[in-house]
Structure formats: structure tokens, C-alpha cells
Coordinates of C-alpha atoms and ligand atoms in Angstrom, one line a residue:
M192 CA 119.3 37.0 88.7
I193 CA 118.3 33.8 86.4
D194 CA 119.8 30.8 88.0
D195 CA 121.2 28.8 84.7
K196 CA 120.9 25.7 87.2
L197 CA 117.2 25.8 87.8
L198 CA 117.1 26.1 83.4
Y199 CA 119.0 22.8 83.4
E200 CA 117.3 20.9 85.5
N201 CA 113.8 21.9 84.3
L202 CA 115.1 20.8 80.8
K203 CA 116.0 17.5 82.1
K204 CA 113.0 16.9 84.3
Y205 CA 110.4 18.2 81.6
F206 CA 111.6 17.7 78.2
G207 CA 114.7 14.9 78.8
Y208 CA 117.6 17.0 77.0
D209 CA 121.2 17.7 78.8
T210 CA 121.4 20.4 76.3
F211 CA 120.1 23.7 74.9
R212 CA 120.1 23.7 71.0
N213 CA 121.2 26.7 69.1
G214 CA 119.8 30.2 70.4
Q215 CA 117.7 28.5 72.7
E216 CA 119.4 29.5 76.0
E217 CA 119.6 33.6 75.3
I218 CA 116.1 33.1 74.2
I219 CA 115.2 31.5 77.0
T220 CA 117.3 34.0 79.9
N221 CA 115.9 37.0 78.3
I222 CA 112.0 36.1 78.3
L223 CA 112.8 35.6 82.0
K224 CA 114.1 38.6 81.9
G225 CA 111.2 40.0 81.0
E226 CA 112.4 41.7 77.4
D227 CA 110.5 41.4 74.1
V228 CA 112.0 38.8 72.2
L229 CA 112.0 37.9 68.3
G230 CA 113.5 34.0 67.8
V231 CA 114.3 33.3 64.4
L232 CA 115.0 29.7 64.1
P233 CA 114.9 27.3 61.3
T234 CA 112.0 24.5 61.3
G235 CA 113.0 22.2 63.6
G236 CA 115.2 24.4 65.2
G237 CA 113.6 23.6 69.2
K238 CA 111.4 27.3 69.1
S239 CA 108.5 25.3 70.8
I240 CA 110.7 24.9 73.9
C241 CA 112.2 28.5 73.8
Y242 CA 108.5 30.0 75.3
Q243 CA 107.9 26.5 77.0
L244 CA 110.2 26.1 80.1
P245 CA 110.0 29.6 80.5
A246 CA 106.4 29.5 80.7
L247 CA 107.0 27.0 83.2
I248 CA 109.7 28.7 85.8
K249 CA 107.3 31.9 85.1
E250 CA 104.2 32.1 87.6
G251 CA 101.5 32.7 86.0
I252 CA 100.0 31.3 82.5
T253 CA 101.6 32.1 79.1
L254 CA 99.3 32.5 76.0
V255 CA 100.3 31.5 73.2
I256 CA 98.9 32.1 70.1
S257 CA 99.7 30.0 66.9
P258 CA 97.3 30.0 63.7
L259 CA 97.3 26.5 63.5
I260 CA 94.3 24.6 65.2
S261 CA 95.4 21.4 63.6
L262 CA 98.7 21.4 65.7
M263 CA 97.3 22.3 68.8
K264 CA 96.0 19.5 70.4
D265 CA 98.8 17.7 69.4
Q266 CA 101.2 20.1 70.9
V267 CA 98.9 20.0 74.2
D268 CA 99.2 16.6 73.9
S269 CA 102.9 16.4 74.1
L270 CA 103.4 19.1 77.1
V271 CA 100.7 16.8 79.0
E272 CA 103.4 13.7 78.0
D273 CA 105.7 15.5 79.3
G274 CA 103.8 16.0 82.6
I275 CA 103.0 19.8 81.8
S276 CA 99.5 21.2 82.1
A277 CA 98.3 22.7 78.9
S278 CA 95.0 23.7 77.6
F279 CA 93.7 24.6 73.9
I280 CA 90.8 26.9 73.0
N281 CA 89.7 26.6 69.4
S282 CA 86.6 26.8 67.5
S283 CA 87.0 22.7 67.1
L284 CA 86.0 22.1 70.7
A285 CA 82.9 21.0 71.2
Y286 CA 80.6 22.8 74.0
D287 CA 81.6 21.0 77.1
D288 CA 85.3 20.9 76.2
Y289 CA 85.3 24.3 75.7
I290 CA 83.4 24.7 79.2
D291 CA 86.0 22.7 80.7
S292 CA 89.5 24.1 79.8
I293 CA 87.6 26.9 81.2
R294 CA 87.3 26.1 84.4
K295 CA 90.3 24.4 84.5
I296 CA 92.4 27.3 83.4
R297 CA 90.0 29.9 86.1
S298 CA 91.2 27.0 88.6
G299 CA 95.1 28.4 87.9
N300 CA 96.4 24.8 87.6
I301 CA 97.3 25.2 83.5
K302 CA 100.6 27.0 82.9
L303 CA 100.3 27.3 78.8
L304 CA 97.3 28.2 77.0
Y305 CA 97.3 27.9 73.1
I306 CA 94.9 30.1 71.1
S307 CA 94.3 30.7 67.4
P308 CA 94.3 34.6 66.6
E309 CA 90.9 34.6 65.3
R310 CA 89.8 34.3 69.5
L311 CA 90.8 37.3 70.0
E312 CA 87.7 38.8 68.1
N313 CA 85.5 37.5 70.6
K314 CA 84.4 39.6 73.3
F315 CA 83.8 37.3 76.0
F316 CA 87.4 35.5 75.5
L317 CA 88.9 39.4 76.1
D318 CA 86.5 39.6 79.2
F319 CA 87.9 36.1 80.8
L320 CA 91.1 37.4 79.9
K321 CA 91.3 39.9 81.9
E322 CA 90.7 38.1 84.8
L323 CA 94.1 35.9 84.1
K324 CA 97.7 36.5 85.7
V325 CA 99.0 36.3 82.3
S326 CA 103.1 36.1 82.6
F327 CA 103.7 36.9 79.0
I328 CA 102.2 36.2 75.2
A329 CA 104.2 33.7 73.0
I330 CA 103.5 34.0 69.2
D331 CA 104.1 31.4 66.8
E332 CA 104.9 31.7 63.1
A333 CA 105.2 35.2 63.7
H334 CA 105.4 36.0 60.1
C335 CA 102.1 35.2 59.7
I336 CA 101.7 38.9 60.5
S337 CA 103.7 39.8 57.3
Q338 CA 102.3 40.9 54.3
W339 CA 105.2 39.8 52.5
G340 CA 105.1 36.2 54.0
H341 CA 103.1 34.0 52.2
D342 CA 100.8 32.9 55.1
F343 CA 99.6 36.5 55.4
R344 CA 96.7 36.1 58.5
P345 CA 94.5 39.2 59.1
S346 CA 93.6 38.2 63.2
Y347 CA 97.4 38.8 63.6
K348 CA 97.3 42.0 63.0
L349 CA 94.3 42.1 66.1
I350 CA 97.1 40.9 68.7
P351 CA 98.9 44.0 70.2
S352 CA 94.9 45.1 70.5
I353 CA 95.6 43.3 73.8
Y354 CA 98.8 43.7 75.6
E355 CA 96.9 46.6 77.3
I356 CA 94.1 44.6 79.0
L357 CA 96.7 41.5 79.3
G358 CA 99.1 44.6 81.7
N359 CA 101.7 44.9 78.8
V360 CA 103.6 42.0 79.6
P361 CA 106.8 40.8 77.6
V362 CA 106.1 39.3 73.9
A363 CA 107.7 36.3 72.5
A364 CA 107.6 36.7 68.8
F365 CA 109.3 33.0 67.0
T366 CA 109.6 32.4 63.2
A367 CA 111.4 30.1 61.2
T368 CA 110.9 33.0 57.9
A369 CA 114.6 34.3 57.1
T370 CA 114.1 37.3 55.3
Q371 CA 115.0 40.7 56.5
E372 CA 111.7 42.5 55.5
V373 CA 109.2 40.0 57.4
R374 CA 111.6 40.7 60.0
E375 CA 111.0 44.4 60.4
D376 CA 107.6 43.6 59.9
I377 CA 107.3 41.3 62.7
I378 CA 108.8 43.5 65.5
A379 CA 107.0 47.0 63.9
N380 CA 103.5 45.5 63.6
L381 CA 103.7 43.0 66.7
K382 CA 104.8 46.5 68.3
L383 CA 107.9 44.5 69.7
K384 CA 109.5 47.0 72.2
E385 CA 113.5 46.8 72.2
P386 CA 113.2 43.3 70.9
Y387 CA 116.4 40.5 71.7
V388 CA 116.5 39.6 68.7
K389 CA 118.2 36.1 67.9
V390 CA 119.1 34.8 64.2
T391 CA 120.2 31.3 64.5
G392 CA 121.6 29.9 61.2
F393 CA 119.1 28.2 58.5
D394 CA 121.5 25.5 58.4
R395 CA 119.6 21.7 58.8
E396 CA 122.8 19.6 59.2
N397 CA 121.0 16.5 59.8
L398 CA 119.5 16.9 56.0
T399 CA 121.1 15.7 52.9
F400 CA 120.1 17.2 50.3
K401 CA 120.2 15.4 46.6
V402 CA 119.2 15.9 42.9
E403 CA 118.7 12.9 41.0
K404 CA 118.2 13.4 37.2
P405 CA 116.4 9.4 37.1
S406 CA 115.9 8.4 33.4
D407 CA 112.5 6.6 35.1
K408 CA 111.5 8.8 37.9
M409 CA 109.1 5.9 38.9
K410 CA 111.9 3.3 38.9
F411 CA 114.1 5.6 40.8
V412 CA 111.3 6.0 43.7
K413 CA 110.4 2.4 43.7
R414 CA 113.6 1.4 44.4
Y415 CA 114.5 3.8 47.4
L416 CA 111.3 2.5 48.8
K417 CA 112.5 -1.0 49.1
D418 CA 115.7 0.3 50.8
H419 CA 113.9 2.7 53.4
E420 CA 111.0 0.0 53.6
N421 CA 111.0 0.7 58.0
D422 CA 111.0 4.5 56.8
S423 CA 108.7 7.1 57.0
G424 CA 108.7 9.7 54.8
I425 CA 106.9 12.0 51.9
I426 CA 106.3 12.2 48.2
Y427 CA 105.0 15.6 47.0
A428 CA 104.4 15.3 43.4
S429 CA 102.5 18.8 41.2
T430 CA 99.0 17.6 40.4
R431 CA 96.7 15.0 41.8
K432 CA 96.6 13.1 38.9
K433 CA 100.3 12.4 39.2
V434 CA 99.4 11.9 43.2
D435 CA 96.9 9.3 42.0
E436 CA 99.0 7.1 40.2
L437 CA 102.1 7.0 42.5
Y438 CA 99.6 6.4 44.7
K439 CA 98.3 3.3 42.9
S440 CA 102.0 2.0 41.4
I441 CA 103.8 2.4 45.6
K442 CA 100.5 0.2 46.4
K443 CA 100.6 -2.5 44.1
L444 CA 104.6 -3.1 45.4
G445 CA 102.4 -4.0 48.8
L446 CA 103.6 -1.3 50.6
D447 CA 101.2 1.2 53.1
V448 CA 100.8 3.7 51.7
S449 CA 98.3 6.7 52.1
K450 CA 97.8 10.1 49.7
Y451 CA 96.4 13.7 50.1
H452 CA 95.2 16.3 48.0
A453 CA 92.5 18.9 47.7
G454 CA 90.2 16.7 45.6
L455 CA 89.4 14.3 48.8
S456 CA 86.5 14.5 50.7
E457 CA 87.6 15.6 54.0
D458 CA 86.8 13.0 56.0
T459 CA 89.2 11.0 53.7
R460 CA 91.9 13.5 53.4
V461 CA 92.0 13.3 57.8
K462 CA 92.0 10.1 57.9
D463 CA 94.7 9.6 55.1
Q464 CA 96.8 12.4 57.1
D465 CA 95.9 10.8 60.6
D466 CA 97.4 7.3 59.1
F467 CA 99.9 8.7 58.6
I468 CA 101.0 10.7 61.6
Y469 CA 100.0 7.4 63.6
D470 CA 102.4 5.6 61.8
R471 CA 99.9 3.4 60.3
K472 CA 100.9 3.7 56.7
K473 CA 104.8 4.6 56.4
I474 CA 104.7 7.0 53.1
I475 CA 101.9 9.5 51.9
V476 CA 101.9 10.9 48.6
A477 CA 100.6 14.1 48.0
T478 CA 100.5 17.5 46.7
N479 CA 102.3 21.1 48.3
A480 CA 98.4 21.3 50.0
F481 CA 99.6 18.6 52.5
G482 CA 102.2 19.5 55.0
M483 CA 101.1 23.3 57.1
G484 CA 100.1 22.2 60.6
I485 CA 101.9 18.7 60.5
D486 CA 105.0 18.7 63.1
K487 CA 105.4 14.7 62.3
S488 CA 109.1 14.5 63.6
N489 CA 109.7 11.2 62.1
V490 CA 109.7 11.8 58.3
R491 CA 112.7 9.9 57.3
Y492 CA 112.8 11.4 53.4
V493 CA 111.2 14.3 51.2
I494 CA 110.9 13.0 47.4
H495 CA 109.7 15.6 45.5
Y496 CA 108.5 13.4 42.2
N497 CA 108.8 17.3 40.7
M498 CA 110.6 20.1 40.9
P499 CA 108.6 23.4 43.2
K500 CA 107.9 26.5 42.1
D501 CA 110.7 28.3 43.7
M502 CA 112.9 28.0 46.4
E503 CA 110.6 28.5 49.5
S504 CA 108.1 26.0 48.7
Y505 CA 111.4 23.7 47.9
Y506 CA 113.0 24.6 51.4
Q507 CA 109.8 24.6 53.4
E508 CA 107.9 21.4 51.9
A509 CA 111.7 19.1 52.5
G510 CA 112.5 21.1 55.6
R511 CA 108.8 18.7 57.1
A512 CA 112.5 15.5 57.2
G513 CA 113.9 15.3 60.2
R514 CA 112.3 17.5 62.6
D515 CA 113.8 15.4 65.4
G516 CA 118.0 16.2 64.0
E517 CA 118.0 12.5 62.7
A518 CA 119.4 12.1 59.8
S519 CA 116.7 12.5 56.7
D520 CA 117.1 12.7 53.2
C521 CA 115.5 15.6 51.0
I522 CA 115.4 14.4 47.3
L523 CA 114.7 16.4 44.2
L524 CA 113.8 14.8 41.1
Y525 CA 114.0 16.0 38.2
N526 CA 113.7 16.5 34.2
A527 CA 113.0 18.7 31.5
H528 CA 109.1 18.6 31.7
D529 CA 109.3 19.7 35.1
I530 CA 109.5 23.1 33.8
I531 CA 106.6 22.9 31.4
I532 CA 104.9 21.9 34.1
N533 CA 105.5 25.2 35.8
K534 CA 105.6 27.6 33.2
F535 CA 102.0 25.8 32.5
F536 CA 100.7 26.6 35.8
I537 CA 102.4 30.3 36.1
N538 CA 100.9 30.6 32.7
Q539 CA 97.4 30.8 34.4
T540 CA 97.6 34.0 36.2
N541 CA 97.0 37.3 33.7
N542 CA 99.1 39.7 35.8
P543 CA 102.0 40.3 33.8
S544 CA 104.4 41.9 36.2
Y545 CA 103.0 38.9 38.7
K546 CA 104.1 36.4 35.6
K547 CA 107.3 37.8 35.6
Y548 CA 107.6 37.5 39.1
Q549 CA 107.1 33.9 39.4
L550 CA 109.8 33.1 36.4
E551 CA 112.3 34.6 38.6
K552 CA 111.5 32.5 41.2
L553 CA 111.6 29.8 38.8
Q554 CA 114.8 30.1 37.6
T555 CA 116.1 30.0 40.9
I556 CA 115.1 26.6 41.4
I557 CA 116.3 25.6 38.2
N558 CA 119.6 26.7 39.0
Y559 CA 119.7 24.5 42.5
V560 CA 119.3 21.7 40.1
N561 CA 121.4 22.5 37.2
T562 CA 124.4 24.4 40.4
S563 CA 127.5 21.8 40.1
K564 CA 128.6 23.8 43.7
C565 CA 127.8 22.1 47.0
L566 CA 124.0 22.4 47.1
R567 CA 123.9 23.2 50.5
A568 CA 125.9 26.1 49.9
F569 CA 123.1 26.8 47.1
I570 CA 120.2 27.5 49.3
L571 CA 121.8 29.0 52.4
E572 CA 123.5 31.9 50.1
Y573 CA 119.9 32.2 48.4
F574 CA 119.0 32.8 52.2
G575 CA 121.1 35.4 52.1
Q576 CA 123.4 33.2 54.6
E577 CA 127.7 32.5 54.3
A578 CA 128.2 29.2 54.3
M579 CA 131.2 26.7 53.3
D580 CA 132.2 25.5 49.9
T581 CA 132.0 22.0 50.9
C582 CA 129.2 20.4 53.4
N583 CA 130.0 16.5 52.5
N584 CA 126.3 15.9 52.9
C585 CA 124.9 16.7 49.7
S586 CA 124.4 15.2 46.1
N587 CA 127.1 17.8 44.7
C588 CA 129.6 16.7 47.8
L589 CA 129.2 13.1 48.0
N590 CA 129.4 11.9 44.5
E591 CA 132.8 11.4 43.3
V592 CA 133.2 14.3 40.5
E593 CA 135.2 15.0 38.1
K594 CA 136.0 18.2 37.3
T595 CA 135.8 18.9 33.6
D596 CA 137.5 21.6 32.1
A597 CA 134.6 23.1 29.7
T598 CA 135.8 26.0 28.9
I599 CA 136.2 25.2 25.2
D600 CA 132.5 24.0 24.8
S601 CA 131.4 27.3 27.2
Q602 CA 133.0 29.6 24.9
K603 CA 131.3 28.0 21.9
V604 CA 127.9 28.9 23.6
L605 CA 128.8 31.9 25.0
S606 CA 129.9 33.1 22.0
C607 CA 127.0 31.9 20.2
I608 CA 124.2 33.7 22.6
Y609 CA 126.7 36.8 21.5
R610 CA 126.9 36.7 18.0
L611 CA 122.6 35.7 18.4
D612 CA 123.1 39.3 19.9
Q613 CA 121.9 38.1 23.1
R614 CA 117.8 37.6 21.6
Y615 CA 116.9 34.2 21.5
G616 CA 116.1 31.3 24.3
S617 CA 117.9 28.2 24.2
R618 CA 116.2 26.1 21.3
T619 CA 117.4 28.6 18.8
V620 CA 121.1 28.9 20.6
I621 CA 120.9 24.8 20.0
D622 CA 119.5 25.0 16.5
C623 CA 122.4 27.5 16.0
L624 CA 125.6 25.4 17.4
K625 CA 124.1 22.2 16.0
G626 CA 123.5 23.6 13.0
A627 CA 119.9 22.6 12.2
N628 CA 118.3 22.6 9.3
N629 CA 114.5 23.0 10.3
K630 CA 112.0 25.7 10.1
N631 CA 113.0 27.9 13.4
S632 CA 116.4 27.7 11.6
R633 CA 116.2 29.0 8.3
E634 CA 113.6 31.4 9.6
K635 CA 116.1 32.8 11.4
N636 CA 119.1 32.4 8.5
L637 CA 120.4 31.1 11.5
K638 CA 123.5 29.8 8.6
D639 CA 124.7 33.1 8.5
I640 CA 126.1 33.2 12.2
S641 CA 129.6 31.9 12.8
T642 CA 129.0 30.0 15.5
Y643 CA 126.7 27.5 13.3
G644 CA 126.9 24.3 13.4
I645 CA 130.5 24.5 15.5
M646 CA 128.9 21.6 18.1
K647 CA 127.5 19.5 15.8
T648 CA 129.6 16.6 17.2
N649 CA 127.4 17.1 20.4
S650 CA 124.2 15.5 21.5
E651 CA 121.4 18.2 22.2
N652 CA 121.1 16.9 25.5
Y653 CA 124.5 17.8 26.5
I654 CA 124.3 21.5 25.0
R655 CA 121.2 21.7 27.2
N656 CA 123.0 21.0 30.3
L657 CA 125.5 22.6 30.0
I658 CA 123.9 25.7 29.2
G659 CA 121.7 24.8 32.0
T660 CA 124.6 24.6 33.9
L661 CA 126.5 27.7 33.0
I662 CA 122.8 29.9 34.4
A663 CA 123.0 28.1 37.4
D664 CA 126.5 29.6 37.9
G665 CA 126.3 32.9 36.8
Y666 CA 127.6 32.7 33.0
I667 CA 124.0 32.7 31.1
R668 CA 121.3 35.6 32.5
V669 CA 118.1 34.7 31.6
S670 CA 115.6 37.4 30.9
G671 CA 112.2 38.2 29.4
S672 CA 108.4 36.7 30.6
T673 CA 107.0 34.8 28.1
Y674 CA 110.1 33.6 25.8
P675 CA 113.2 33.8 28.0
I676 CA 116.0 35.0 26.2
L677 CA 119.5 34.3 27.2
R678 CA 121.7 37.1 28.0
L679 CA 125.5 37.0 29.1
T680 CA 126.8 38.5 32.4
E681 CA 130.3 40.4 33.6
K682 CA 131.1 36.7 34.5
A683 CA 130.3 35.2 30.1
K684 CA 132.6 38.1 28.9
E685 CA 136.0 37.0 31.6
V686 CA 135.6 33.9 30.0
L687 CA 134.8 34.6 26.4
F688 CA 137.6 38.1 26.7
E689 CA 139.5 37.2 29.1
E690 CA 140.8 33.5 29.3
S691 CA 138.9 32.5 32.8
K692 CA 138.2 29.0 32.5
V693 CA 134.9 27.0 32.9
Y694 CA 134.9 23.6 35.0
V695 CA 131.7 21.7 35.3
N696 CA 131.2 18.4 37.6
Y697 CA 129.8 15.5 35.7
T698 CA 129.4 13.0 38.5
I699 CA 130.7 9.3 37.4
R700 CA 130.7 7.1 41.0
E701 CA 129.4 8.2 44.4
K702 CA 132.4 8.6 47.1
E703 CA 131.0 5.3 49.1
D704 CA 133.1 6.3 52.0
L705 CA 132.0 9.5 52.4
K706 CA 128.5 8.3 52.1
E707 CA 129.3 5.5 55.1
K708 CA 131.0 8.2 57.7
V709 CA 128.9 11.3 56.7
P710 CA 131.6 13.6 58.6
Y711 CA 129.3 16.7 58.2
I712 CA 127.0 14.7 61.2
V713 CA 128.7 15.1 64.7
D714 CA 126.5 12.5 65.7
G715 CA 127.4 8.8 64.5
E716 CA 127.4 6.9 66.9
D717 CA 126.3 2.7 66.2
Y718 CA 122.9 1.4 67.0
D719 CA 121.3 -2.0 67.3
E720 CA 118.8 -1.2 64.4
E721 CA 117.5 -4.3 65.3
L722 CA 116.2 -3.2 68.9
F723 CA 115.8 0.0 67.0
N724 CA 113.1 -1.2 64.3
H725 CA 111.7 -3.4 67.9
L726 CA 111.3 -0.7 70.0
K727 CA 109.3 1.4 67.1
K728 CA 106.6 -1.2 66.8
V729 CA 106.4 -1.3 70.5
R730 CA 105.4 2.6 70.2
L731 CA 103.1 2.2 67.7
E732 CA 101.5 -0.8 69.8
L733 CA 101.5 1.9 72.4
S734 CA 100.2 4.9 70.4
K735 CA 97.3 3.1 68.9
K736 CA 96.4 1.9 72.7
R737 CA 96.5 5.1 73.9
N738 CA 95.4 7.0 70.8
I739 CA 98.6 9.8 70.2
P740 CA 100.6 9.7 67.7
P741 CA 104.1 8.1 67.9
F742 CA 106.1 10.6 68.0
I743 CA 104.8 12.5 71.1
I744 CA 105.7 9.2 73.3
F745 CA 108.8 9.0 72.0
S746 CA 110.9 10.6 69.0
D747 CA 113.6 8.5 66.5
A748 CA 116.1 10.3 68.2
S749 CA 115.1 8.9 71.4
L750 CA 114.7 5.5 70.8
K751 CA 117.8 5.5 68.9
D752 CA 119.7 6.7 71.7
M753 CA 117.7 3.6 73.6
A754 CA 119.1 1.6 71.1
I755 CA 122.8 2.8 71.0
Y756 CA 123.1 2.6 75.3
K757 CA 120.2 -0.4 75.7
P758 CA 119.3 1.0 79.2
R759 CA 118.3 -2.1 82.1
S760 CA 117.4 0.5 85.0
E761 CA 115.9 3.9 85.9
E762 CA 118.9 5.8 86.5
D763 CA 120.0 4.9 83.0
F764 CA 116.7 5.2 81.4
L765 CA 116.7 8.9 82.6
K766 CA 119.6 9.6 80.9
I767 CA 118.3 8.8 77.0
K768 CA 117.6 12.3 75.1
G769 CA 114.0 12.8 75.5
V770 CA 113.3 11.2 78.9
G771 CA 112.0 13.4 81.8
D772 CA 110.1 12.2 85.1
K773 CA 107.2 11.7 83.7
K774 CA 108.0 9.8 80.6
L775 CA 110.1 7.7 82.9
M776 CA 107.2 7.5 85.6
Q777 CA 104.7 6.2 82.2
Y778 CA 106.9 4.5 79.8
G779 CA 110.0 3.5 81.5
D780 CA 109.0 -0.3 82.8
I781 CA 108.0 -1.2 79.5
F782 CA 110.6 0.0 77.6
I783 CA 113.3 -1.4 80.0
A784 CA 111.3 -4.6 80.0
E785 CA 111.2 -4.9 75.9
I786 CA 115.5 -3.8 76.2
S787 CA 116.1 -6.2 78.6
E788 CA 113.9 -9.4 76.5
F789 CA 115.2 -8.4 73.5
I790 CA 118.9 -8.2 75.0
I791 CA 118.5 -12.1 76.6
N792 CA 116.8 -13.5 73.4
N793 CA 119.9 -12.2 71.0
R794 CA 122.5 -14.4 72.5
K795 CA 125.2 -12.0 70.9
Y796 CA 125.4 -9.8 74.0
Ligands
LIG40 P1 110.6 24.2 65.5 O1 109.2 25.0 66.1 O2 111.5 24.8 65.4 O3 110.1 23.8 64.0 P2 110.0 21.6 67.5 O4 109.8 23.2 69.0 O5 109.2 20.9 67.0 O6 110.9 22.6 66.7 O7 111.7 21.1 68.2 C1 111.8 20.1 66.9 C2 112.5 18.9 67.4 O8 113.8 19.2 68.2 C3 111.6 18.2 69.0 O9 111.8 16.9 68.7 C4 112.0 19.0 70.4 O10 111.7 17.8 71.1 C5 113.9 18.8 69.9 N1 114.2 19.5 70.7 C6 114.5 20.9 71.0 N2 115.1 21.3 71.6 C7 115.9 20.2 71.9 C8 117.4 20.2 72.5 N3 118.0 21.2 73.5 N4 117.7 18.8 72.5 C9 117.6 18.1 72.1 N5 116.1 17.9 71.5 C10 115.5 19.4 71.4

């Protein structure tokens, strides 16, 4: 029998939360029952508590296998901050610290031991494992065992070889990867026995997705950063050169910015990354080399200065925003040049089938930037999850759009593709519609086509955007790898021959009322922004003094809760989200004093 009360007591005592997030309670209960488990939760969904809480309740030590050595120290520090005894063993430990860890584990005082999968290659370590009473094995980032995933890690294959040594204890595997193939691979390769499988939704309600097509991207970024000076965020760019350029421009604005790409020395990278994690610099500009192993929970925005290569990369990178559940922005800046850069990268490969695969993937994200439907619905459907038609929390839903009947223009475009025998790409289709008299047009005798010049009064940009939307919304299919060819889908035939209508969105102005309320987010209580910013400073000072990242002391969500309820007694402080017994003991006095002083100094209260 699992005692529910015990679960909730421990959740509050150690982690400071009153309720479980979607999926957590069922997963924990099944681990406690001794079942094997596969938990599929999105980034920021709260996977850690799923194994940390049962580890506390079960007798013995829990072995946590995690691929990211750089994260282990943070994870262990964070547990220690919560009053939980944990330790890690990996190649980054100096010999003395390693011996010290082993000694502590032997003494039986440690509840969670984090190791990397490579540790299982070490004979001495395997012998050491035999001495321990392991309660269960938790496997983080379990998709690393799958060759389908992009993070395949061969040493994950060693994991089942230790089951017998540990007396066939239960195994709990966790991942954020959505695809069915990967899930099946995890169950088979990790040899999970009739596991309890919990897949929660992939939606990240607190993220606002936006696609922007500014004529001047830099200007957009500058304005955004000025408006969000107190926030921490990541700006991704596709090349090192662009990262350097952006870094310089942002520095000139007088903002604290750090940068990260593979061209910098290891020392510089570690320092720049730490500056960002420890909130010494609020902004980091980086290539996609940055991010794996970053668990910073208070990232308020992720801006993509260039379009990434596919939806998977985009969702993973953008998903680094808002792990603490607070409202955060994911903005993709786009212009046609982004397609050229991506195609250039793709053309570096010589393998034709891989090239074709990558181009298809690229098309999915081109569709994302061009779609007129809800961006969240687009993402969720792409990952195979059903979604509502509107979320009221993405740029397509938040912007007041005029639904324009574009049937006639769409028919012109579609029939031009048809008349051209579906043999050409957008360049030729546009030349034909515009009635161009250039080399391409003369070579292909476009003058003889009946749709020649039927859109000569429209701008090239308009036609190009319309083609983009028709592709994104499924009227046109792009095929061919070296030269993309436009072809018609069944849906296009309905427009051409069956009077089906096409509507496209043209943004006119932002719906301010919607933006203010953000109805999609449930938790929208008013907080005192001044107090919140003050508490952030207090946290930063403590972080410097203790040399641990600020978000490990308190998440933004906890500080915001303090700025709503302004607790001035220990009893009230304990009611704050994320405050457990240890946090109260360690930081209660400091924060209660700061809040009280703030209230006295601000006469409005
Ligand atoms: P994941 O590993 O799935 O990306 P984490 O375990 O790092 O997510 O959790 C993300 C954030 O959510 C952390 O700040 C964590 O403290 C918080 N969190 C986890 N469970 C809860 C809960 N039940 N209530 C409130 N916050 C939670």
C-alpha cells in the first residue's frame, strides 16, 4: 500500500510543492510498487522529482544514470540545498573527491548517486556497486540508448549488464523525446519488464511562440532586449560569425552579454557559460553548440536569430525557456536568407539520401514560419499530438488577423503550377505569374503558358509569401532535392476544381487585450515587480557568496510567489512554492527580513 499522505508530506518537506504536476504522482506510485517505468515528459515537465521522491522513501540508495557530466554537480548541489543527501561520481572529480564520495556512499548516508553511463565500463566501480543496497535504477535522457535519436550514446547499452549485479531492482527510465520508435527502442534496449508507461502531453503552456519577419532583425532584437532588461535569455544564431557580430552590437547597447560557440577556447566557453548560468550576464548569444547540459530554470526568452534546420532542433532549443513554469517567449526571426544558409549547410553532405531527408526536415520548419494556423497546434500536431485550433498564446493567435479570402490569387498560383506541368520551382512559377521577360522566362518559353503575366500587378514578395502559406497549409507539396519542385496536393485540386476556398491571415495589429490577459496561462496573479526585482538581487548576492547558481537557491517562480504573498513569518514563508524545510531554515530569515524592509520602505503598503 502506498500512503498518499506520505507522498504529499515529502513533496512539501523536501521540494516545497503542494501539488504534483501531470504524471508525477502515477509514476512515483508505480516506482514505489516496484514496477519498471517509462516516463515521457516534456522538458521542464518535472522528471527529476519522479525519481528523487521515491529515492527518499525507499530503503537504500538510488542509482541515477545521466549522460551529462556538466549537469551532475548542479543536480547534486540542488538536492543538497533541499536537504537531501546526494553524491556523484564522474571523470571530472579529482582523486581525493572521488575517494571522499566513495567513503560517504559506503557509510550509507547517501540517498541518490549520480553516475555517467561510461562509469559502467570501470571494473572497480562494478565491484563497488556489489557492496551497495540499491533501491532502484533511474535513467535520465533514456533516448540516448536509441540509435533513432540524435543523442545516441553507446555506453547506454551497458546498462542492462548491471541489472543482475544489483539484484534485479526496478528500473525507471525518463525522456522528453516524443516519437513512438524511440519509445519502443528504450523499452526493448533497456529490457524494461512490462513497464508502466506514462506519456504526458508535449505542450509547454507557459511558452509563448512567436514568428516574426522583421525587415531589420537587429533592430527587432535591440528593441526586445531594451524592453526585457531584467530578464535572462538566449539568442541563437546559425554561424560563429553572426554570434560575434550580435555579441558586439548587444555589448554596444551597454547590456551584459556573454557568448558561446565552438571556435572559442574551452576556458573562455566555460567562463562565458558560467557567467550566464550564475546570472552575472543576463544574455548569451550562441550557436546551437550551446545548451546541452544547461539546466538554468529562469531563462525568460529564447530568440532564434536564424531559422534552425528542423522542427526537432527548434522545439528542443526553444524549450530551454521557462523550465520553471513561468511565462516565457520563444521567438523565431525569419527572412528568406535563412533558407539559403540552411541549404548551404545541407549541401555540404555528399550522401544523396541524407540530403533528401534533411531537405524534407527543413521544409517542415519553413512551413512553421509560413503557416497561418495556431503555432502551438502546428508544433503539437507535428509531434503527433492532437491540439486545439487556437491557443491564444502564440503570434498567430495573439495578433489580430484579418481572414482574407485569397481564393482567386491562390487559384492563379495553383493553376500556374498545373500549367507548368508541376515541373518547376518557385522561381519559375513567379516569373511566369509576373510575366517576366528575363533569361529564365525566355529559355522556358513561359510566354506560351496561359497563366503568363496574370499576377503582374502583384509584388514578387506577395506572391512568394502566398506560395509559402500554400505550402505550409498543405495545398502545395515541395519535392525534389537539388531543385525543389512545386507540386499540387489533393487539397489544391479542391480549390481548382471544386470551389473550395482559401483563407490566409494578414496581421493588422496586435490584440492588446488578449496579450494582457494571456488567458492560456492559468496562473496569472499580480505580483509586485519591484519587490521581485529586489529579491532577484538578494538571490544574486547569495549566489555569489555561496558559489552556486541563483536558480538553485530559489527559482523565479518562488521569488514571484514571494512578491505576491509577501510572507513575513516563517509559517507564511513555508507556504511559498519551492520552500521546503531546508530552504526555510537556510534562507527564511534573510528573505523575510528583506521583504519586511521592502514593505516598510514602500509607503504604499
Ligand atoms: P525536466 O527534467 O523534466 O526538464 P525538472 O525536473 O528540471 O524538469 O523540473 C523543472 C522545474 O519544475 C524545476 O524547477 C522543478 O523544481 C519544478 N517542478 C517539478 N515538479 C514540480 C511540482 N510538482 N510543482 C511545481 N514545480 C515543480
